[in-house]
Amino acid sequence: MHMSNRSFIEIRQLSYHYREEAVIEKLNLDFSAGISYGIIGESGVGKTTLLRLLAGFLTPTAGQITIEGTTRTAPREKTGFLFQDLGLFPWQTAYQAIEMPLRLEKKTASERKSAVTAQLQALKIEAIKHQYPHQLSGGQKQRVALARTLITAPDLLLMDEPTSALDMMTKESIQSLMLTLQQTYQTTMVFVTHDIEEAVFLAQKILLMHQDGSIEIIENPLVETENKRESLAFYQKCIEIRQAMQRGEQL
Amino acid sequence: MNEKLKMVIFHPVLTGFLMTMMVWYLGYVLMDTRSIPAPWQAIIYLVEASDVMVIHLGASFLRVAVALGIALMIGVPIGILTGVSSRFNRWFSPFLYYIYPIPKVAFLPVLMLLYGLGNQSKIILMVLIIVFQIILSVRDGVRQIAATQFTVMASFKASKLATLRFLIIPAILPQLFSGIRVSIGVSLATLFFAENYATTYGIGYFILSAWTKMNYVEMFSGILALSFLGILMFKTLDVTERKLTPWQTPATS
């Protein structure tokens, strides 16, 4: 196999067992660079486990994950992870939270300042930069966590149910923000969701994980559509009508 | 800001003082015994003997402060290690359970033999008494850190030292301050043992000496001075805590 033909991420014969039980068994999967993938499936099929294996938080029982030609053994520098419960620290203001990854990378004070200021502007959270998490709304916290994850300019962004804790309105604005960011920076994005609408809105490819361990890859038919939400609503209506007709109901 | 600060610092302290005086006065009137003097007698004595009292309070304060400093230097690292490493915790915690409930004052004769009668044995006694409190506070603080927060640090490839600096230390601060608060109370009480021998300075010594002389006005003025020292230390701690943990919603005092 030539290097140039290799996928951005290659998963080969990947197994993960937890307490003698196979959560993931002999999985083979490829991810291309710059594409957004949404993973959906029933509870317990190993969606979050797969995401955590990609992040390097878990060690495979067998098989391997190769990212950019390097076999994954520990968390990788250019991988960002957005946690389901965000994992913001109560003692860090929005500014301090976003600055922390840069401090860990030993960036100078002036580099940090300009990067954080730009990030605060990009995510429209300058006004709350000195607030602590307990002073923020759900959507604001989400933006801070996203800003903290993106400040290191990751080329791979992993997200575990990124909007599950948000109300409908906030969810839609955060999703639009994520879509814009993904399209602007061409970040490879892999996210787990329970929300089919979110998968259709954010993902170019949808990975449907089944109980038997097989994975269906669905090309998002709405990927080039301008008004995804309206289109999705239309499709949903069609499905409802068809189901109603199958049940023999009068319309 | 100044007004607000004044209210926070002075108001509860003043109320507390007046309440104490009232209860004391009631005791003085109702019990009608020579061993409870009138509050004003003690206050007048305290004011008149303030130059001596400052020396006694200063000596006691230094002992408590040094003991607290040493206990923190020993207790915080051990507490963090116990909280972070399950292997260390496995052999250290059982030891902690045995040693924690023992009244450490019982070791005083041994300490006197080993470290003499000077400040050394007094301070080591206090350290022995409060260090376990500090260790337990810190350990429990570390244990309360959510697993996700450690994973966050791992996702940024943070070193152990960086994890300590950005996650563990800030996370344990609230519990550590509770531990210090308890420790100050306990070490002030310990003064009665530590300053009971081979010293002529210290507020514990002052009160005990007045007691043996059956000079109750002097004794109560010493108790009053001790309570002032306590309040001063607690207030300093409150201010430090608010400064170091600004994210905490201030508890109403």
Short mmCIF file of C-alpha atoms in Angstrom, two decimals:
data_model
loop_
_atom_site.label_atom_id
_atom_site.label_comp_id
_atom_site.label_asym_id
_atom_site.label_seq_id
_atom_site.Cartn_x
_atom_site.Cartn_y
_atom_site.Cartn_z
CA MET A 1 0.00 0.00 0.00
CA HIS A 2 1.34 3.41 -0.95
CA MET A 3 1.56 6.16 1.63
CA SER A 4 -0.35 8.53 -0.61
CA ASN A 5 -3.29 6.14 -0.77
CA ARG A 6 -3.56 5.79 2.94
CA SER A 7 -6.58 7.16 4.72
CA PHE A 8 -6.18 9.82 7.39
CA ILE A 9 -7.33 7.30 9.98
CA GLU A 10 -7.10 3.56 9.49
CA ILE A 11 -8.72 1.17 11.93
CA ARG A 12 -7.56 -2.40 11.46
CA GLN A 13 -8.89 -5.50 13.27
CA LEU A 14 -9.67 -3.31 16.26
CA SER A 15 -11.07 -5.05 19.34
CA TYR A 16 -11.85 -3.65 22.72
CA HIS A 17 -12.97 -5.84 25.58
CA TYR A 18 -14.31 -4.58 28.87
CA ARG A 19 -14.55 -7.13 31.69
CA GLU A 20 -14.27 -10.12 29.33
CA GLU A 21 -17.01 -8.72 27.12
CA ALA A 22 -16.32 -7.52 23.57
CA VAL A 23 -17.51 -3.96 23.14
CA ILE A 24 -15.83 -3.70 19.74
CA GLU A 25 -14.74 -6.80 17.80
CA LYS A 26 -12.41 -6.88 14.78
CA LEU A 27 -13.46 -3.53 13.39
CA ASN A 28 -12.05 -2.20 10.11
CA LEU A 29 -12.80 1.37 9.20
CA ASP A 30 -11.28 4.29 7.32
CA PHE A 31 -11.70 8.01 7.78
CA SER A 32 -10.64 10.56 5.14
CA ALA A 33 -9.11 13.90 6.03
CA GLY A 34 -11.33 16.97 6.10
CA ILE A 35 -14.58 15.02 6.23
CA SER A 36 -17.16 15.14 8.97
CA TYR A 37 -18.42 11.81 10.31
CA GLY A 38 -21.45 11.29 12.54
CA ILE A 39 -21.68 8.02 14.44
CA ILE A 40 -25.17 6.87 15.35
CA GLY A 41 -26.52 3.61 16.73
CA GLU A 42 -28.36 2.10 19.65
CA SER A 43 -27.03 2.40 23.19
CA GLY A 44 -24.31 -0.10 23.99
CA VAL A 45 -22.99 -0.64 20.45
CA GLY A 46 -19.69 0.97 21.39
CA LYS A 47 -19.99 4.45 19.86
CA THR A 48 -18.36 6.31 22.75
CA THR A 49 -15.80 3.51 23.17
CA LEU A 50 -14.79 3.90 19.51
CA LEU A 51 -14.44 7.66 20.01
CA ARG A 52 -12.31 7.18 23.14
CA LEU A 53 -10.13 4.66 21.34
CA LEU A 54 -9.59 7.19 18.54
CA ALA A 55 -8.67 9.79 21.16
CA GLY A 56 -6.17 7.45 22.78
CA PHE A 57 -7.93 7.50 26.16
CA LEU A 58 -8.44 3.74 25.88
CA THR A 59 -5.94 1.13 24.75
CA PRO A 60 -7.19 -1.44 22.21
CA THR A 61 -7.34 -5.05 23.37
CA ALA A 62 -6.22 -6.05 19.86
CA GLY A 63 -5.70 -4.45 16.48
CA GLN A 64 -4.61 -0.93 15.80
CA ILE A 65 -5.57 2.60 14.94
CA THR A 66 -3.25 4.50 12.65
CA ILE A 67 -3.57 8.26 12.28
CA GLU A 68 -1.48 9.95 9.59
CA GLY A 69 0.63 6.80 9.38
CA THR A 70 1.42 6.67 13.09
CA THR A 71 -0.03 3.96 15.29
CA ARG A 72 -2.09 5.41 18.10
CA THR A 73 -0.95 4.49 21.63
CA ALA A 74 -1.60 7.64 23.66
CA PRO A 75 -3.50 10.90 23.13
CA ARG A 76 -2.20 12.69 20.04
CA GLU A 77 -1.18 16.32 19.97
CA LYS A 78 -3.35 17.44 17.08
CA THR A 79 -6.49 15.67 18.24
CA GLY A 80 -9.12 17.76 20.02
CA PHE A 81 -11.81 16.20 22.18
CA LEU A 82 -15.08 17.80 23.19
CA PHE A 83 -16.46 16.00 26.22
CA GLN A 84 -20.12 15.26 26.72
CA ASP A 85 -20.08 16.94 30.13
CA LEU A 86 -17.59 19.51 28.76
CA GLY A 87 -15.08 19.01 31.60
CA LEU A 88 -14.71 22.72 32.30
CA PHE A 89 -12.88 23.48 35.54
CA PRO A 90 -14.93 25.47 38.09
CA TRP A 91 -11.86 27.56 38.97
CA GLN A 92 -11.10 28.75 35.44
CA THR A 93 -12.75 31.75 33.84
CA ALA A 94 -13.62 31.40 30.15
CA TYR A 95 -10.38 33.19 29.32
CA GLN A 96 -8.24 31.00 31.58
CA ALA A 97 -9.86 27.83 30.26
CA ILE A 98 -9.14 28.75 26.63
CA GLU A 99 -5.62 29.85 27.54
CA MET A 100 -4.70 26.65 29.42
CA PRO A 101 -3.86 24.46 26.39
CA LEU A 102 -1.49 27.18 25.16
CA ARG A 103 0.18 27.35 28.56
CA LEU A 104 0.64 23.59 28.39
CA GLU A 105 2.31 24.09 25.00
CA LYS A 106 4.61 26.70 26.61
CA LYS A 107 3.50 29.51 24.30
CA THR A 108 4.66 33.00 25.25
CA ALA A 109 2.33 35.45 26.98
CA SER A 110 1.87 37.59 23.87
CA GLU A 111 1.21 34.57 21.65
CA ARG A 112 -1.37 33.36 24.13
CA LYS A 113 -3.04 36.71 24.40
CA SER A 114 -3.53 37.23 20.68
CA ALA A 115 -4.66 33.64 20.10
CA VAL A 116 -7.18 33.66 22.95
CA THR A 117 -8.53 37.07 21.97
CA ALA A 118 -9.05 35.90 18.40
CA GLN A 119 -10.73 32.72 19.60
CA LEU A 120 -13.06 34.64 21.93
CA GLN A 121 -14.10 36.78 18.98
CA ALA A 122 -14.56 33.82 16.64
CA LEU A 123 -16.90 32.10 19.07
CA LYS A 124 -18.60 35.36 20.14
CA ILE A 125 -17.82 34.97 23.84
CA GLU A 126 -15.70 38.08 24.54
CA ALA A 127 -18.39 39.45 26.82
CA ILE A 128 -18.19 36.49 29.19
CA LYS A 129 -14.41 36.00 29.22
CA HIS A 130 -14.07 36.71 32.94
CA GLN A 131 -16.99 34.51 34.02
CA TYR A 132 -16.66 31.20 35.80
CA PRO A 133 -18.58 28.14 34.51
CA HIS A 134 -21.25 28.40 37.21
CA GLN A 135 -22.06 31.89 35.93
CA LEU A 136 -22.60 30.71 32.34
CA SER A 137 -25.59 29.29 30.45
CA GLY A 138 -25.44 25.87 28.80
CA GLY A 139 -24.76 27.35 25.37
CA GLN A 140 -22.04 29.67 26.67
CA LYS A 141 -20.32 26.78 28.45
CA GLN A 142 -20.49 24.79 25.23
CA ARG A 143 -18.80 27.62 23.35
CA VAL A 144 -16.07 27.94 25.99
CA ALA A 145 -15.39 24.20 25.89
CA LEU A 146 -15.35 24.27 22.09
CA ALA A 147 -12.98 27.25 22.12
CA ARG A 148 -10.67 25.44 24.56
CA THR A 149 -10.63 22.37 22.31
CA LEU A 150 -10.05 24.34 19.11
CA ILE A 151 -7.36 26.74 20.40
CA THR A 152 -4.63 24.22 19.60
CA ALA A 153 -5.89 24.06 15.97
CA PRO A 154 -6.51 20.30 15.92
CA ASP A 155 -6.76 18.55 12.55
CA LEU A 156 -8.98 15.91 14.12
CA LEU A 157 -11.93 16.92 16.29
CA LEU A 158 -13.72 14.23 18.31
CA MET A 159 -17.00 15.08 19.99
CA ASP A 160 -19.10 12.98 22.33
CA GLU A 161 -22.76 13.99 22.04
CA PRO A 162 -21.77 17.62 21.60
CA THR A 163 -25.19 19.20 21.98
CA SER A 164 -27.16 16.67 24.05
CA ALA A 165 -27.42 18.95 27.08
CA LEU A 166 -28.70 21.99 25.20
CA ASP A 167 -32.19 23.30 24.50
CA MET A 168 -33.46 23.36 20.92
CA MET A 169 -32.59 26.98 20.10
CA THR A 170 -29.09 26.86 21.57
CA LYS A 171 -28.51 23.48 19.95
CA GLU A 172 -29.20 24.89 16.49
CA SER A 173 -26.89 27.86 16.93
CA ILE A 174 -24.06 25.67 18.27
CA GLN A 175 -24.54 23.22 15.40
CA SER A 176 -24.37 26.05 12.86
CA LEU A 177 -21.20 27.29 14.55
CA MET A 178 -19.64 23.81 14.40
CA LEU A 179 -20.54 23.44 10.75
CA THR A 180 -19.01 26.80 9.88
CA LEU A 181 -15.81 26.00 11.80
CA GLN A 182 -15.52 22.56 10.23
CA GLN A 183 -15.98 23.97 6.74
CA THR A 184 -13.59 26.86 7.35
CA TYR A 185 -10.72 24.84 8.75
CA GLN A 186 -11.45 21.57 6.91
CA THR A 187 -11.05 19.76 10.21
CA THR A 188 -11.70 16.04 10.22
CA MET A 189 -14.60 15.67 12.59
CA VAL A 190 -15.91 12.50 14.21
CA PHE A 191 -18.83 12.82 16.57
CA VAL A 192 -21.20 10.52 18.39
CA THR A 193 -24.84 11.50 18.60
CA HIS A 194 -28.29 10.19 19.48
CA ASP A 195 -29.85 12.90 17.42
CA ILE A 196 -30.40 11.93 13.79
CA GLU A 197 -31.11 15.52 12.87
CA GLU A 198 -27.73 16.54 14.27
CA ALA A 199 -26.03 13.77 12.27
CA VAL A 200 -27.71 14.92 9.06
CA PHE A 201 -26.95 18.56 9.77
CA LEU A 202 -23.28 18.17 10.70
CA ALA A 203 -22.00 15.01 9.03
CA GLN A 204 -20.97 14.37 5.46
CA LYS A 205 -20.92 10.65 6.16
CA ILE A 206 -23.08 8.90 8.73
CA LEU A 207 -21.78 5.72 10.35
CA LEU A 208 -24.62 3.57 11.58
CA MET A 209 -23.26 1.09 14.14
CA HIS A 210 -25.26 -2.09 14.57
CA GLN A 211 -25.60 -4.42 17.53
CA ASP A 212 -23.79 -7.23 15.60
CA GLY A 213 -20.71 -5.03 15.19
CA SER A 214 -21.26 -4.17 11.54
CA ILE A 215 -21.13 -0.58 10.39
CA GLU A 216 -23.19 0.94 7.62
CA ILE A 217 -21.70 4.00 5.97
CA ILE A 218 -24.35 6.33 4.63
CA GLU A 219 -23.47 9.27 2.42
CA ASN A 220 -25.48 12.18 3.67
CA PRO A 221 -27.89 12.97 0.81
CA LEU A 222 -28.38 16.50 2.13
CA VAL A 223 -24.69 17.32 2.29
CA GLU A 224 -24.78 19.98 -0.44
CA THR A 225 -28.23 21.24 0.46
CA GLU A 226 -28.46 24.85 1.56
CA ASN A 227 -31.49 24.53 3.81
CA LYS A 228 -30.74 21.29 5.58
CA ARG A 229 -33.20 21.76 8.38
CA GLU A 230 -36.11 22.43 6.04
CA SER A 231 -35.15 19.52 3.82
CA LEU A 232 -34.87 17.25 6.83
CA ALA A 233 -38.28 18.35 8.06
CA PHE A 234 -39.68 17.58 4.59
CA TYR A 235 -38.15 14.08 4.61
CA GLN A 236 -39.45 13.41 8.08
CA LYS A 237 -42.93 14.43 6.98
CA CYS A 238 -42.67 12.05 4.00
CA ILE A 239 -41.68 9.20 6.30
CA GLU A 240 -44.57 9.91 8.63
CA ILE A 241 -47.00 9.96 5.71
CA ARG A 242 -45.64 6.69 4.37
CA GLN A 243 -45.85 5.03 7.77
CA ALA A 244 -49.39 6.30 8.21
CA MET A 245 -50.32 4.93 4.78
CA GLN A 246 -48.76 1.58 5.64
CA ARG A 247 -50.90 1.48 8.75
CA GLY A 248 -53.87 2.14 6.47
CA GLU A 249 -54.83 5.41 8.03
CA GLN A 250 -56.88 8.01 6.24
CA LEU A 251 -54.90 11.13 5.59
CA MET B 1 -16.15 48.41 47.92
CA ASN B 2 -14.75 49.89 51.13
CA GLU B 3 -18.20 49.95 52.70
CA LYS B 4 -18.82 46.36 51.65
CA LEU B 5 -15.47 45.24 53.02
CA LYS B 6 -16.18 46.93 56.31
CA MET B 7 -19.52 45.21 56.60
CA VAL B 8 -18.08 41.78 55.91
CA ILE B 9 -15.16 42.13 58.31
CA PHE B 10 -16.63 44.00 61.21
CA HIS B 11 -20.28 43.28 61.34
CA PRO B 12 -20.38 39.55 62.27
CA VAL B 13 -17.36 39.94 64.53
CA LEU B 14 -19.01 42.72 66.48
CA THR B 15 -22.29 40.84 66.80
CA GLY B 16 -20.38 37.80 67.98
CA PHE B 17 -18.50 39.83 70.55
CA LEU B 18 -21.66 41.41 71.96
CA MET B 19 -23.38 38.00 72.14
CA THR B 20 -20.40 36.53 73.99
CA MET B 21 -20.39 39.42 76.43
CA MET B 22 -24.10 38.95 77.09
CA VAL B 23 -23.79 35.24 77.80
CA TRP B 24 -20.76 35.93 79.97
CA TYR B 25 -22.63 38.62 81.86
CA LEU B 26 -25.57 36.28 82.42
CA GLY B 27 -23.16 33.67 83.77
CA TYR B 28 -21.60 36.27 86.04
CA VAL B 29 -24.98 37.39 87.44
CA LEU B 30 -26.72 34.01 87.67
CA MET B 31 -23.84 31.87 88.95
CA ASP B 32 -22.62 34.55 91.32
CA THR B 33 -19.25 32.88 91.87
CA ARG B 34 -15.76 34.28 92.28
CA SER B 35 -14.50 32.06 89.44
CA ILE B 36 -16.56 34.01 86.88
CA PRO B 37 -15.61 37.68 87.01
CA ALA B 38 -17.62 40.43 85.33
CA PRO B 39 -16.76 40.89 81.64
CA TRP B 40 -15.64 44.49 82.15
CA GLN B 41 -13.15 43.48 84.86
CA ALA B 42 -11.44 41.16 82.40
CA ILE B 43 -11.58 43.76 79.63
CA ILE B 44 -10.03 46.43 81.86
CA TYR B 45 -7.31 43.97 82.93
CA LEU B 46 -6.69 43.06 79.30
CA VAL B 47 -6.31 46.70 78.27
CA GLU B 48 -4.02 47.49 81.22
CA ALA B 49 -1.82 44.43 80.65
CA SER B 50 -1.93 44.71 76.85
CA ASP B 51 1.87 45.06 76.49
CA VAL B 52 2.49 41.74 78.26
CA MET B 53 -0.45 40.12 76.54
CA VAL B 54 0.90 40.95 73.09
CA ILE B 55 4.10 39.05 73.89
CA HIS B 56 2.14 36.02 75.12
CA LEU B 57 -0.13 36.08 72.09
CA GLY B 58 2.83 36.56 69.76
CA ALA B 59 4.66 33.55 71.21
CA SER B 60 1.57 31.37 70.84
CA PHE B 61 0.82 32.66 67.36
CA LEU B 62 4.37 31.87 66.21
CA ARG B 63 4.13 28.30 67.56
CA VAL B 64 0.77 27.71 65.86
CA ALA B 65 1.91 29.32 62.60
CA VAL B 66 5.15 27.35 62.41
CA ALA B 67 3.33 24.10 63.29
CA LEU B 68 0.70 24.82 60.64
CA GLY B 69 3.36 25.59 58.04
CA ILE B 70 5.21 22.34 58.73
CA ALA B 71 1.97 20.34 58.79
CA LEU B 72 1.04 21.78 55.38
CA MET B 73 4.47 21.02 53.91
CA ILE B 74 4.17 17.40 55.05
CA GLY B 75 0.41 16.92 54.75
CA VAL B 76 -0.34 18.37 51.33
CA PRO B 77 2.11 16.19 49.33
CA ILE B 78 1.15 13.05 51.26
CA GLY B 79 -2.55 13.86 50.87
CA ILE B 80 -2.15 14.36 47.11
CA LEU B 81 -0.14 11.15 46.76
CA THR B 82 -2.78 9.22 48.75
CA GLY B 83 -5.54 10.67 46.58
CA VAL B 84 -3.82 10.12 43.23
CA SER B 85 -2.04 6.80 43.69
CA SER B 86 -4.24 3.87 44.62
CA ARG B 87 -1.10 1.85 45.33
CA PHE B 88 0.17 4.39 47.89
CA ASN B 89 -3.33 4.71 49.31
CA ARG B 90 -3.58 0.92 49.79
CA TRP B 91 -0.76 0.80 52.30
CA PHE B 92 -1.06 4.28 53.75
CA SER B 93 -4.80 4.50 54.46
CA PRO B 94 -4.95 1.59 56.93
CA PHE B 95 -2.13 3.26 58.85
CA LEU B 96 -4.08 6.53 58.76
CA TYR B 97 -7.16 4.83 60.21
CA TYR B 98 -5.13 3.57 63.18
CA ILE B 99 -3.22 6.72 63.87
CA TYR B 100 -5.95 9.30 63.22
CA PRO B 101 -8.19 8.62 66.26
CA ILE B 102 -5.30 8.34 68.74
CA PRO B 103 -5.03 11.45 70.91
CA LYS B 104 -1.52 12.50 69.87
CA VAL B 105 -1.09 14.31 73.20
CA ALA B 106 -0.46 10.84 74.62
CA PHE B 107 2.93 10.96 72.89
CA LEU B 108 3.91 14.14 74.73
CA PRO B 109 6.20 12.36 77.25
CA VAL B 110 8.02 10.67 74.36
CA LEU B 111 8.37 13.97 72.49
CA MET B 112 9.72 15.65 75.61
CA LEU B 113 12.33 12.91 75.99
CA LEU B 114 13.32 13.04 72.32
CA TYR B 115 13.15 16.75 71.60
CA GLY B 116 13.58 18.37 75.00
CA LEU B 117 11.33 20.85 76.71
CA GLY B 118 11.81 23.77 74.35
CA ASN B 119 9.81 24.93 71.36
CA GLN B 120 10.82 21.88 69.36
CA SER B 121 8.70 19.41 71.31
CA LYS B 122 5.82 21.88 71.54
CA ILE B 123 5.73 22.44 67.79
CA ILE B 124 6.20 18.77 66.92
CA LEU B 125 3.27 17.93 69.18
CA MET B 126 1.05 20.39 67.33
CA VAL B 127 2.27 19.16 63.94
CA LEU B 128 1.46 15.57 64.96
CA ILE B 129 -2.03 16.63 65.97
CA ILE B 130 -2.96 18.60 62.85
CA VAL B 131 -1.03 16.91 60.05
CA PHE B 132 -3.51 14.03 59.74
CA GLN B 133 -6.38 16.47 59.44
CA ILE B 134 -4.56 18.13 56.55
CA ILE B 135 -3.76 14.80 54.88
CA LEU B 136 -7.39 13.67 55.06
CA SER B 137 -8.74 16.98 53.74
CA VAL B 138 -6.36 16.93 50.79
CA ARG B 139 -6.94 13.24 50.02
CA ASP B 140 -10.71 13.71 50.01
CA GLY B 141 -10.30 16.80 47.86
CA VAL B 142 -8.31 14.86 45.26
CA ARG B 143 -10.82 12.03 45.30
CA GLN B 144 -13.64 14.41 44.48
CA ILE B 145 -12.04 15.41 41.18
CA ALA B 146 -14.17 14.00 38.35
CA ALA B 147 -12.50 11.41 36.11
CA THR B 148 -13.40 13.54 33.06
CA GLN B 149 -11.26 16.37 34.40
CA PHE B 150 -8.21 14.11 34.44
CA THR B 151 -9.11 12.98 30.90
CA VAL B 152 -9.30 16.64 29.84
CA MET B 153 -5.71 17.10 31.00
CA ALA B 154 -4.72 13.89 29.20
CA SER B 155 -6.36 15.11 26.00
CA PHE B 156 -4.08 18.15 26.09
CA LYS B 157 -1.11 15.87 26.75
CA ALA B 158 -0.47 17.63 30.07
CA SER B 159 2.53 16.46 32.09
CA LYS B 160 2.11 15.26 35.68
CA LEU B 161 3.42 18.58 36.93
CA ALA B 162 0.99 20.55 34.74
CA THR B 163 -1.89 18.36 35.93
CA LEU B 164 -0.88 19.18 39.49
CA ARG B 165 -0.71 22.89 38.74
CA PHE B 166 -3.86 23.33 36.64
CA LEU B 167 -6.12 20.60 38.04
CA ILE B 168 -5.20 19.07 41.40
CA ILE B 169 -4.04 22.12 43.37
CA PRO B 170 -7.00 24.38 42.47
CA ALA B 171 -9.41 21.48 42.97
CA ILE B 172 -8.25 20.73 46.52
CA LEU B 173 -8.08 24.35 47.73
CA PRO B 174 -11.63 24.53 49.18
CA GLN B 175 -11.14 21.29 51.17
CA LEU B 176 -7.66 22.36 52.20
CA PHE B 177 -9.03 25.59 53.65
CA SER B 178 -11.64 23.65 55.65
CA GLY B 179 -8.81 21.46 56.91
CA ILE B 180 -6.73 24.47 57.91
CA ARG B 181 -9.72 26.01 59.68
CA VAL B 182 -10.19 22.89 61.81
CA SER B 183 -6.44 22.69 62.37
CA ILE B 184 -6.23 26.25 63.69
CA GLY B 185 -9.00 25.53 66.20
CA VAL B 186 -7.36 22.32 67.30
CA SER B 187 -3.87 23.81 67.59
CA LEU B 188 -5.15 26.71 69.70
CA ALA B 189 -6.67 24.13 72.04
CA THR B 190 -3.39 22.22 72.02
CA LEU B 191 -1.61 25.28 73.44
CA PHE B 192 -2.83 24.19 76.88
CA PHE B 193 -0.69 21.09 76.65
CA ALA B 194 2.21 22.56 74.76
CA GLU B 195 2.55 25.65 76.94
CA ASN B 196 1.98 23.78 80.16
CA TYR B 197 5.68 23.07 80.68
CA ALA B 198 9.03 24.80 80.47
CA THR B 199 7.90 28.13 79.13
CA THR B 200 6.97 31.51 80.52
CA TYR B 201 5.61 32.88 77.28
CA GLY B 202 2.44 31.95 75.47
CA ILE B 203 -1.23 32.56 76.01
CA GLY B 204 -1.78 28.94 77.08
CA TYR B 205 0.86 29.41 79.77
CA PHE B 206 -0.69 32.75 80.78
CA ILE B 207 -4.16 31.26 81.33
CA LEU B 208 -2.86 28.20 83.17
CA SER B 209 -0.63 30.30 85.39
CA ALA B 210 -3.52 32.64 86.28
CA TRP B 211 -5.60 29.58 87.04
CA THR B 212 -3.05 28.15 89.48
CA LYS B 213 -2.84 31.58 91.13
CA MET B 214 -6.65 31.53 91.29
CA ASN B 215 -6.63 34.96 89.70
CA TYR B 216 -9.82 34.60 87.68
CA VAL B 217 -9.87 38.12 86.29
CA GLU B 218 -6.43 37.50 84.83
CA MET B 219 -7.49 34.06 83.59
CA PHE B 220 -10.56 35.40 81.81
CA SER B 221 -8.61 38.25 80.27
CA GLY B 222 -6.27 35.58 78.85
CA ILE B 223 -9.23 33.60 77.50
CA LEU B 224 -10.56 36.77 75.90
CA ALA B 225 -7.17 37.48 74.35
CA LEU B 226 -7.04 33.90 73.04
CA SER B 227 -10.43 34.34 71.38
CA PHE B 228 -9.15 37.52 69.72
CA LEU B 229 -6.16 35.60 68.38
CA GLY B 230 -8.51 32.93 67.08
CA ILE B 231 -10.75 35.44 65.36
CA LEU B 232 -7.78 37.20 63.82
CA MET B 233 -6.47 33.91 62.41
CA PHE B 234 -9.86 32.83 61.09
CA LYS B 235 -10.50 36.20 59.47
CA THR B 236 -7.07 36.16 57.84
CA LEU B 237 -7.85 32.69 56.55
CA ASP B 238 -11.23 33.84 55.18
CA VAL B 239 -9.64 36.71 53.30
CA THR B 240 -6.89 34.44 51.92
CA GLU B 241 -9.46 31.87 50.85
CA ARG B 242 -11.57 34.44 49.04
CA LYS B 243 -8.43 35.69 47.31
CA LEU B 244 -7.21 32.23 46.26
CA THR B 245 -10.58 30.70 45.37
CA PRO B 246 -12.48 33.54 43.67
CA TRP B 247 -14.73 31.06 41.84
CA GLN B 248 -16.39 29.97 45.04
CA THR B 249 -19.63 31.71 45.90
CA PRO B 250 -18.83 33.23 49.29
CA ALA B 251 -20.49 31.42 52.18
CA THR B 252 -22.65 33.71 54.28
CA SER B 253 -20.93 34.17 57.61
#
